[in-house]
PDB file of C-alpha atoms in Angstrom:
ATOM      1  CA  MET A  13       2.095  22.818   8.215  1.00  0.00           C
ATOM      2  CA  THR A  14       5.202  23.775   5.715  1.00  0.00           C
ATOM      3  CA  ILE A  15       8.204  22.268   6.724  1.00  0.00           C
ATOM      4  CA  SER A  16      11.398  24.045   6.508  1.00  0.00           C
ATOM      5  CA  TYR A  17      14.362  22.537   6.209  1.00  0.00           C
ATOM      6  CA  THR A  18      17.932  22.340   7.264  1.00  0.00           C
ATOM      7  CA  ILE A  19      20.548  20.612   5.287  1.00  0.00           C
ATOM      8  CA  GLN A  20      23.218  19.099   8.032  1.00  0.00           C
ATOM      9  CA  GLN A  21      25.573  17.501   5.499  1.00  0.00           C
ATOM     10  CA  TYR A  22      28.396  15.274   6.781  1.00  0.00           C
ATOM     11  CA  ASP A  23      31.159  12.565   4.118  1.00  0.00           C
ATOM     12  CA  THR A  24      30.997   9.659   6.587  1.00  0.00           C
ATOM     13  CA  ILE A  25      28.802   9.311   9.999  1.00  0.00           C
ATOM     14  CA  ASP A  26      28.003   6.362  12.279  1.00  0.00           C
ATOM     15  CA  SER A  27      24.740   6.456  11.347  1.00  0.00           C
ATOM     16  CA  THR A  28      22.145   9.518   9.890  1.00  0.00           C
ATOM     17  CA  ASN A  29      19.799   8.435  12.418  1.00  0.00           C
ATOM     18  CA  LEU A  30      22.002   8.297  15.352  1.00  0.00           C
ATOM     19  CA  GLU A  31      23.412  11.566  14.482  1.00  0.00           C
ATOM     20  CA  ALA A  32      19.594  13.250  14.374  1.00  0.00           C
ATOM     21  CA  ARG A  33      19.526  12.088  18.006  1.00  0.00           C
ATOM     22  CA  ARG A  34      22.627  13.369  18.546  1.00  0.00           C
ATOM     23  CA  LEU A  35      21.448  16.883  17.224  1.00  0.00           C
ATOM     24  CA  ILE A  36      17.945  16.824  19.204  1.00  0.00           C
ATOM     25  CA  GLN A  37      19.933  16.925  22.201  1.00  0.00           C
ATOM     26  CA  GLN A  38      21.925  20.082  20.783  1.00  0.00           C
ATOM     27  CA  GLY A  39      18.623  21.436  20.227  1.00  0.00           C
ATOM     28  CA  PHE A  40      17.939  20.899  16.074  1.00  0.00           C
ATOM     29  CA  GLY A  41      14.309  19.762  15.768  1.00  0.00           C
ATOM     30  CA  HIS A  42      11.466  19.533  13.563  1.00  0.00           C
ATOM     31  CA  GLY A  43      12.599  20.074   9.733  1.00  0.00           C
ATOM     32  CA  THR A  44      16.351  19.177  10.387  1.00  0.00           C
ATOM     33  CA  VAL A  45      18.074  16.988   7.470  1.00  0.00           C
ATOM     34  CA  VAL A  46      20.833  14.361   8.064  1.00  0.00           C
ATOM     35  CA  VAL A  47      22.486  13.798   5.001  1.00  0.00           C
ATOM     36  CA  ALA A  48      25.615  10.965   4.532  1.00  0.00           C
ATOM     37  CA  GLU A  49      28.082  10.527   2.061  1.00  0.00           C
ATOM     38  CA  THR A  50      28.871   7.284   4.043  1.00  0.00           C
ATOM     39  CA  GLN A  51      27.539   5.339   6.961  1.00  0.00           C
ATOM     40  CA  THR A  52      29.792   2.864   9.139  1.00  0.00           C
ATOM     41  CA  ALA A  53      26.821   1.261  11.324  1.00  0.00           C
ATOM     42  CA  GLY A  54      23.468   1.991   8.931  1.00  0.00           C
ATOM     43  CA  LYS A  55      21.533  -0.227  10.199  1.00  0.00           C
ATOM     44  CA  GLY A  56      17.735  -0.307   9.161  1.00  0.00           C
ATOM     45  CA  ARG A  57      14.373  -3.172  10.417  1.00  0.00           C
ATOM     46  CA  LEU A  58      15.510  -5.235  13.529  1.00  0.00           C
ATOM     47  CA  GLY A  59      18.780  -4.210  14.381  1.00  0.00           C
ATOM     48  CA  ARG A  60      19.734  -5.259  10.259  1.00  0.00           C
ATOM     49  CA  ALA A  61      22.612  -3.908   8.710  1.00  0.00           C
ATOM     50  CA  TRP A  62      22.092  -1.532   5.677  1.00  0.00           C
ATOM     51  CA  GLU A  63      24.995  -1.420   3.922  1.00  0.00           C
ATOM     52  CA  SER A  64      25.520   2.247   2.655  1.00  0.00           C
ATOM     53  CA  ALA A  65      28.881   2.636   0.619  1.00  0.00           C
ATOM     54  CA  LYS A  66      30.487   6.520   0.037  1.00  0.00           C
ATOM     55  CA  GLY A  67      28.442   7.903  -2.999  1.00  0.00           C
ATOM     56  CA  SER A  68      25.598   4.668  -4.123  1.00  0.00           C
ATOM     57  CA  GLY A  69      23.143   5.894  -2.435  1.00  0.00           C
ATOM     58  CA  ILE A  70      20.677   8.875  -1.087  1.00  0.00           C
ATOM     59  CA  TRP A  71      21.758   7.998   2.955  1.00  0.00           C
ATOM     60  CA  PHE A  72      19.551  11.068   4.969  1.00  0.00           C
ATOM     61  CA  SER A  73      16.999  11.126   8.583  1.00  0.00           C
ATOM     62  CA  VAL A  74      14.771  13.508   8.924  1.00  0.00           C
ATOM     63  CA  ILE A  75      13.651  15.031  12.712  1.00  0.00           C
ATOM     64  CA  LEU A  76       9.876  15.895  11.894  1.00  0.00           C
ATOM     65  CA  GLU A  77       7.133  16.790  14.896  1.00  0.00           C
ATOM     66  CA  PRO A  78       4.264  15.570  13.811  1.00  0.00           C
ATOM     67  CA  ALA A  79       1.130  17.535  14.661  1.00  0.00           C
ATOM     68  CA  ILE A  80      -0.792  13.857  15.970  1.00  0.00           C
ATOM     69  CA  SER A  81      -1.151  11.819  18.661  1.00  0.00           C
ATOM     70  CA  LEU A  82       1.575   9.571  20.177  1.00  0.00           C
ATOM     71  CA  GLN A  83      -1.145   6.603  18.730  1.00  0.00           C
ATOM     72  CA  GLN A  84      -0.954   7.669  15.472  1.00  0.00           C
ATOM     73  CA  MET A  85       2.871   7.878  15.370  1.00  0.00           C
ATOM     74  CA  SER A  86       2.968   4.160  13.350  1.00  0.00           C
ATOM     75  CA  GLN A  87       1.374   5.629  10.603  1.00  0.00           C
ATOM     76  CA  TYR A  88       3.815   7.875   9.980  1.00  0.00           C
ATOM     77  CA  SER A  89       5.842   4.967   8.279  1.00  0.00           C
ATOM     78  CA  PHE A  90       2.677   4.871   5.419  1.00  0.00           C
ATOM     79  CA  VAL A  91       3.979   9.731   5.143  1.00  0.00           C
ATOM     80  CA  ILE A  92       7.863   8.303   4.590  1.00  0.00           C
ATOM     81  CA  ALA A  93       7.383   5.487   2.159  1.00  0.00           C
ATOM     82  CA  VAL A  94       4.554   7.216   0.148  1.00  0.00           C
ATOM     83  CA  ALA A  95       6.371  10.203  -0.069  1.00  0.00           C
ATOM     84  CA  VAL A  96       9.688   7.965  -1.189  1.00  0.00           C
ATOM     85  CA  ALA A  97       7.851   6.214  -3.818  1.00  0.00           C
ATOM     86  CA  GLU A  98       6.685   9.170  -4.959  1.00  0.00           C
ATOM     87  CA  GLY A  99      10.120  11.001  -5.354  1.00  0.00           C
ATOM     88  CA  ILE A 100      11.245   8.584  -7.495  1.00  0.00           C
ATOM     89  CA  ARG A 101       8.286   8.771  -9.906  1.00  0.00           C
ATOM     90  CA  GLN A 102       8.922  12.537 -10.503  1.00  0.00           C
ATOM     91  CA  THR A 103      12.657  12.292 -10.859  1.00  0.00           C
ATOM     92  CA  THR A 104      13.279   9.080 -12.591  1.00  0.00           C
ATOM     93  CA  GLY A 105       9.871   8.072 -14.215  1.00  0.00           C
ATOM     94  CA  LEU A 106      10.117   4.223 -12.634  1.00  0.00           C
ATOM     95  CA  GLU A 107       7.026   3.109 -11.512  1.00  0.00           C
ATOM     96  CA  SER A 108       8.030   2.252  -7.469  1.00  0.00           C
ATOM     97  CA  TRP A 109       5.661   1.100  -5.318  1.00  0.00           C
ATOM     98  CA  VAL A 110       5.386   0.279  -1.554  1.00  0.00           C
ATOM     99  CA  LYS A 111       5.190  -3.261   0.350  1.00  0.00           C
ATOM    100  CA  TRP A 112       3.980  -3.463   3.770  1.00  0.00           C
ATOM    101  CA  PRO A 113       5.082  -2.112   6.389  1.00  0.00           C
ATOM    102  CA  ASN A 114       7.028   0.689   4.533  1.00  0.00           C
ATOM    103  CA  ASP A 115       9.701  -0.622   2.314  1.00  0.00           C
ATOM    104  CA  VAL A 116       9.890   1.163  -1.251  1.00  0.00           C
ATOM    105  CA  LEU A 117      10.073  -1.670  -4.870  1.00  0.00           C
ATOM    106  CA  ILE A 118      11.335  -1.424  -8.322  1.00  0.00           C
ATOM    107  CA  ARG A 119       9.886  -4.316 -10.403  1.00  0.00           C
ATOM    108  CA  GLY A 120       9.684  -6.395  -7.283  1.00  0.00           C
ATOM    109  CA  LYS A 121      13.247  -5.916  -5.755  1.00  0.00           C
ATOM    110  CA  LYS A 122      13.756  -3.543  -3.149  1.00  0.00           C
ATOM    111  CA  VAL A 123      15.202  -0.045  -3.665  1.00  0.00           C
ATOM    112  CA  CYS A 124      14.693   2.155  -0.416  1.00  0.00           C
ATOM    113  CA  GLY A 125      14.485   0.421   3.418  1.00  0.00           C
ATOM    114  CA  ILE A 126      13.011   3.014   6.079  1.00  0.00           C
ATOM    115  CA  LEU A 127      13.396   2.937  10.066  1.00  0.00           C
ATOM    116  CA  LEU A 128      11.560   5.378  12.135  1.00  0.00           C
ATOM    117  CA  GLU A 129      12.369   5.812  15.775  1.00  0.00           C
ATOM    118  CA  LEU A 130      10.552   8.413  18.524  1.00  0.00           C
ATOM    119  CA  VAL A 131      12.423  10.698  21.077  1.00  0.00           C
ATOM    120  CA  THR A 132      10.072  11.059  23.869  1.00  0.00           C
ATOM    121  CA  GLU A 133      11.456  12.787  26.588  1.00  0.00           C
ATOM    122  CA  ARG A 134      10.416  14.876  29.520  1.00  0.00           C
ATOM    123  CA  ASN A 135       8.542  18.561  29.009  1.00  0.00           C
ATOM    124  CA  GLN A 136       9.764  18.115  25.482  1.00  0.00           C
ATOM    125  CA  PRO A 137       7.757  17.102  22.117  1.00  0.00           C
ATOM    126  CA  VAL A 138       7.539  14.418  21.367  1.00  0.00           C
ATOM    127  CA  ARG A 139      10.271  13.679  18.106  1.00  0.00           C
ATOM    128  CA  LEU A 140      10.407  11.136  14.720  1.00  0.00           C
ATOM    129  CA  ILE A 141      13.288  10.662  13.841  1.00  0.00           C
ATOM    130  CA  ALA A 142      12.814   9.546  10.191  1.00  0.00           C
ATOM    131  CA  GLY A 143      15.351   7.380   8.975  1.00  0.00           C
ATOM    132  CA  ILE A 144      15.692   6.684   4.633  1.00  0.00           C
ATOM    133  CA  GLY A 145      18.302   5.174   2.300  1.00  0.00           C
ATOM    134  CA  ILE A 146      17.986   4.579  -0.966  1.00  0.00           C
ATOM    135  CA  ASN A 147      19.982   2.551  -3.286  1.00  0.00           C
ATOM    136  CA  ALA A 148      21.017   4.780  -6.257  1.00  0.00           C
ATOM    137  CA  SER A 149      24.384   4.017  -8.378  1.00  0.00           C
ATOM    138  CA  GLN A 150      25.078   1.119  -7.589  1.00  0.00           C
ATOM    139  CA  GLN A 151      25.201  -2.070  -9.657  1.00  0.00           C
ATOM    140  CA  MET A 152      24.801  -5.794  -9.488  1.00  0.00           C
ATOM    141  CA  ALA A 153      28.405  -6.383  -8.202  1.00  0.00           C
ATOM    142  CA  ASP A 154      28.371  -3.671  -5.863  1.00  0.00           C
ATOM    143  CA  PHE A 155      25.919  -5.228  -2.886  1.00  0.00           C
ATOM    144  CA  PRO A 156      26.349  -8.277  -1.258  1.00  0.00           C
ATOM    145  CA  GLU A 157      26.110 -11.422  -2.508  1.00  0.00           C
ATOM    146  CA  ASP A 158      23.215 -12.744  -0.164  1.00  0.00           C
ATOM    147  CA  VAL A 159      20.819  -9.911  -1.339  1.00  0.00           C
ATOM    148  CA  GLN A 160      21.831  -9.585  -4.804  1.00  0.00           C
ATOM    149  CA  ALA A 161      18.321 -11.017  -5.954  1.00  0.00           C
ATOM    150  CA  LYS A 162      16.192  -8.529  -3.906  1.00  0.00           C
ATOM    151  CA  ALA A 163      17.743  -5.680  -4.148  1.00  0.00           C
ATOM    152  CA  THR A 164      18.550  -3.054  -6.852  1.00  0.00           C
ATOM    153  CA  SER A 165      19.335   0.445  -7.484  1.00  0.00           C
ATOM    154  CA  LEU A 166      18.209   3.727  -9.458  1.00  0.00           C
ATOM    155  CA  ALA A 167      20.677   3.340 -11.589  1.00  0.00           C
ATOM    156  CA  MET A 168      20.211  -0.198 -12.601  1.00  0.00           C
ATOM    157  CA  GLU A 169      16.774   0.359 -13.357  1.00  0.00           C
ATOM    158  CA  THR A 170      17.098   3.602 -15.583  1.00  0.00           C
ATOM    159  CA  GLY A 171      20.709   2.256 -16.979  1.00  0.00           C
ATOM    160  CA  CYS A 172      21.407   6.283 -16.345  1.00  0.00           C
ATOM    161  CA  GLU A 173      23.145   8.305 -14.080  1.00  0.00           C
ATOM    162  CA  ILE A 174      21.080   9.499 -10.689  1.00  0.00           C
ATOM    163  CA  ASN A 175      21.031  13.313  -9.704  1.00  0.00           C
ATOM    164  CA  ARG A 176      21.066  12.405  -6.339  1.00  0.00           C
ATOM    165  CA  GLN A 177      20.026  15.579  -5.514  1.00  0.00           C
ATOM    166  CA  ALA A 178      17.319  15.787  -7.205  1.00  0.00           C
ATOM    167  CA  VAL A 179      15.999  12.172  -6.223  1.00  0.00           C
ATOM    168  CA  LEU A 180      16.338  13.544  -2.179  1.00  0.00           C
ATOM    169  CA  ASP A 181      14.648  17.039  -3.290  1.00  0.00           C
ATOM    170  CA  ALA A 182      11.458  15.600  -4.331  1.00  0.00           C
ATOM    171  CA  VAL A 183      11.257  13.243  -1.702  1.00  0.00           C
ATOM    172  CA  LEU A 184      11.874  16.177   1.035  1.00  0.00           C
ATOM    173  CA  GLN A 185       9.041  18.280  -0.890  1.00  0.00           C
ATOM    174  CA  GLN A 186       6.998  14.837  -1.386  1.00  0.00           C
ATOM    175  CA  ILE A 187       6.731  14.133   2.853  1.00  0.00           C
ATOM    176  CA  ASP A 188       6.063  18.138   3.350  1.00  0.00           C
ATOM    177  CA  ALA A 189       3.378  17.244   1.076  1.00  0.00           C
ATOM    178  CA  ASN A 190       2.283  14.400   3.074  1.00  0.00           C
ATOM    179  CA  SER A 191       2.559  15.660   6.388  1.00  0.00           C
ATOM    180  CA  THR A 192      -0.139  17.976   5.829  1.00  0.00           C
ATOM    181  CA  ARG A 193      -1.828  15.575   4.048  1.00  0.00           C
ATOM    182  CA  MET A 194      -1.964  13.751   7.353  1.00  0.00           C
ATOM    183  CA  GLU A 195      -1.805  16.464   9.645  1.00  0.00           C
ATOM    184  CA  GLN A 196      -4.871  18.415   8.330  1.00  0.00           C
ATOM    185  CA  GLU A 197      -7.445  14.846   6.315  1.00  0.00           C
ATOM    186  CA  GLY A 198      -6.176  12.146   8.877  1.00  0.00           C
ATOM    187  CA  PHE A 199      -4.131   9.277   7.771  1.00  0.00           C
ATOM    188  CA  ALA A 200      -7.535   7.917   5.595  1.00  0.00           C
ATOM    189  CA  ALA A 201      -5.771  10.092   2.984  1.00  0.00           C
ATOM    190  CA  ILE A 202      -2.473   8.662   3.537  1.00  0.00           C
ATOM    191  CA  ARG A 203      -3.644   4.854   3.455  1.00  0.00           C
ATOM    192  CA  ASP A 204      -5.438   5.587   0.180  1.00  0.00           C
ATOM    193  CA  VAL A 205      -2.342   6.899  -1.323  1.00  0.00           C
ATOM    194  CA  TRP A 206      -0.722   4.209  -0.253  1.00  0.00           C
ATOM    195  CA  THR A 207      -3.215   1.304  -1.188  1.00  0.00           C
ATOM    196  CA  ALA A 208      -3.030   2.867  -4.906  1.00  0.00           C
ATOM    197  CA  LEU A 209       1.206   1.978  -4.708  1.00  0.00           C
ATOM    198  CA  SER A 210       0.846  -0.755  -3.285  1.00  0.00           C
ATOM    199  CA  CYS A 211       2.491  -4.191  -4.957  1.00  0.00           C
ATOM    200  CA  VAL A 212       0.512  -6.343  -1.866  1.00  0.00           C
ATOM    201  CA  THR A 213      -2.854  -5.624  -2.105  1.00  0.00           C
ATOM    202  CA  GLY A 214      -5.354  -8.368  -3.628  1.00  0.00           C
ATOM    203  CA  LYS A 215      -2.062 -10.268  -3.582  1.00  0.00           C
ATOM    204  CA  GLU A 216      -1.935 -13.861  -2.196  1.00  0.00           C
ATOM    205  CA  VAL A 217       1.172 -12.839   0.400  1.00  0.00           C
ATOM    206  CA  GLN A 218       3.356 -15.024   3.682  1.00  0.00           C
ATOM    207  CA  VAL A 219       3.857 -13.285   6.418  1.00  0.00           C
ATOM    208  CA  VAL A 220       6.907 -14.198   8.742  1.00  0.00           C
ATOM    209  CA  ARG A 221       8.234 -13.386  11.849  1.00  0.00           C
ATOM    210  CA  GLN A 222      11.042 -14.383  13.824  1.00  0.00           C
ATOM    211  CA  GLY A 223      11.947 -16.897  10.869  1.00  0.00           C
ATOM    212  CA  GLU A 224       9.011 -18.576  11.104  1.00  0.00           C
ATOM    213  CA  THR A 225       5.537 -18.236   8.567  1.00  0.00           C
ATOM    214  CA  VAL A 226       2.594 -16.750  10.482  1.00  0.00           C
ATOM    215  CA  LEU A 227       0.263 -17.085   7.704  1.00  0.00           C
ATOM    216  CA  CYS A 228      -0.809 -16.556   4.238  1.00  0.00           C
ATOM    217  CA  GLY A 229      -3.490 -15.537   2.709  1.00  0.00           C
ATOM    218  CA  ILE A 230      -4.442 -12.446   0.702  1.00  0.00           C
ATOM    219  CA  ALA A 231      -3.549  -9.051   1.515  1.00  0.00           C
ATOM    220  CA  VAL A 232      -6.458  -6.962   1.256  1.00  0.00           C
ATOM    221  CA  GLY A 233      -5.670  -3.171   2.321  1.00  0.00           C
ATOM    222  CA  LEU A 234      -4.929  -1.329   5.979  1.00  0.00           C
ATOM    223  CA  ALA A 235      -6.830  -1.041   8.693  1.00  0.00           C
ATOM    224  CA  GLU A 236      -7.158   2.465  10.070  1.00  0.00           C
ATOM    225  CA  ASP A 237      -4.333   1.307  12.936  1.00  0.00           C
ATOM    226  CA  GLY A 238      -2.090   1.201   9.224  1.00  0.00           C
ATOM    227  CA  SER A 239      -1.729  -3.023   9.840  1.00  0.00           C
ATOM    228  CA  LEU A 240      -2.153  -5.236   7.358  1.00  0.00           C
ATOM    229  CA  LEU A 241      -5.640  -6.558   6.569  1.00  0.00           C
ATOM    230  CA  VAL A 242      -5.096 -10.290   5.621  1.00  0.00           C
ATOM    231  CA  GLU A 243      -7.563 -13.009   4.453  1.00  0.00           C
ATOM    232  CA  THR A 244      -6.970 -16.169   5.340  1.00  0.00           C
ATOM    233  CA  ALA A 245      -8.880 -19.683   4.943  1.00  0.00           C
ATOM    234  CA  ASN A 246      -9.573 -19.063   8.248  1.00  0.00           C
ATOM    235  CA  GLY A 247     -11.051 -15.582   8.161  1.00  0.00           C
ATOM    236  CA  GLY A 248     -10.064 -11.640   8.471  1.00  0.00           C
ATOM    237  CA  GLU A 249      -6.645 -11.190  10.696  1.00  0.00           C
ATOM    238  CA  GLN A 250      -5.103  -8.421  11.275  1.00  0.00           C
ATOM    239  CA  ILE A 251      -0.483  -7.895  10.849  1.00  0.00           C
ATOM    240  CA  MET A 252       1.082  -5.581  13.083  1.00  0.00           C
ATOM    241  CA  ALA A 253       4.743  -6.624  12.521  1.00  0.00           C
ATOM    242  CA  GLY A 254       6.324  -9.270  10.613  1.00  0.00           C
ATOM    243  CA  ASP A 255       7.637  -9.368   7.207  1.00  0.00           C
ATOM    244  CA  VAL A 256       5.606 -10.023   3.441  1.00  0.00           C
ATOM    245  CA  SER A 257       6.623 -12.265   0.988  1.00  0.00           C
ATOM    246  CA  LEU A 258       4.921 -12.351  -2.360  1.00  0.00           C
ATOM    247  CA  ARG A 259       3.889 -15.830  -3.771  1.00  0.00           C
ATOM    248  CA  ALA A 260       5.987 -15.956  -6.955  1.00  0.00           C
ATOM    249  CA  ALA A 261       4.630 -17.893 -10.243  1.00  0.00           C
ATOM    250  CA  ASP A 262       6.496 -21.042  -9.653  1.00  0.00           C
ATOM    251  CA  GLY A 263       4.590 -21.218  -5.962  1.00  0.00           C
ATOM    252  CA  GLY A 264       7.000 -19.941  -3.561  1.00  0.00           C
ATOM    253  CA  TYR A 265       7.455 -16.644  -1.809  1.00  0.00           C
ATOM    254  CA  ALA A 266       9.590 -13.465  -3.181  1.00  0.00           C
ATOM    255  CA  PRO A 267      11.334 -11.467  -0.502  1.00  0.00           C
TER     256      PRO A 267
END
């Protein structure tokens, strides 16, 4: 089903995801896009704060009503991550990669975070809010010191001014295309594209959950439910939640 987008533009807002929820209550639905110049209460996975300085990024949320089962909704994080990576590649030429579960990286540094939230109400279709934050114009000094070693922006990687509208348009087009692919061909089609863009497949990884290392092993791909398959000394494991770090040349793990 082709998505017909309706853009709601804001200068300053608490959170594009929160505004998307409010718009759903007002009757807005599938294809509504909330875009803000800055967020005062942006958030990422696991409730982490997300820096959203004015004019520095592409901060937006998309309301979707996917024609899939509720059990498949968690797989949509891969639909969105692939769309972002493809949109960045198309508009900037940068080699952007995906890292499980839904980060987008360039040269091993995070350029985009994604937060998916379900909205379920009685007698209403299940809605999915995809919150997306792409670092566009920041320079190193614009990032908090504690993330400078692991964050980057499109401007830092290209050395050029970024056309944020062009990137947004490309990502929305890819969300549309990948949503159709998911609905018509199933998750296997998206999994194949994600695997081709994955920076973890075939690499030694560390999985951390709630500050503790769960396991170390070789990431070998995605299971049918979207969990990460990791081969360890004790056999195969399926990871449903956690943060994944890649083994670095010095023997440590890079986030």
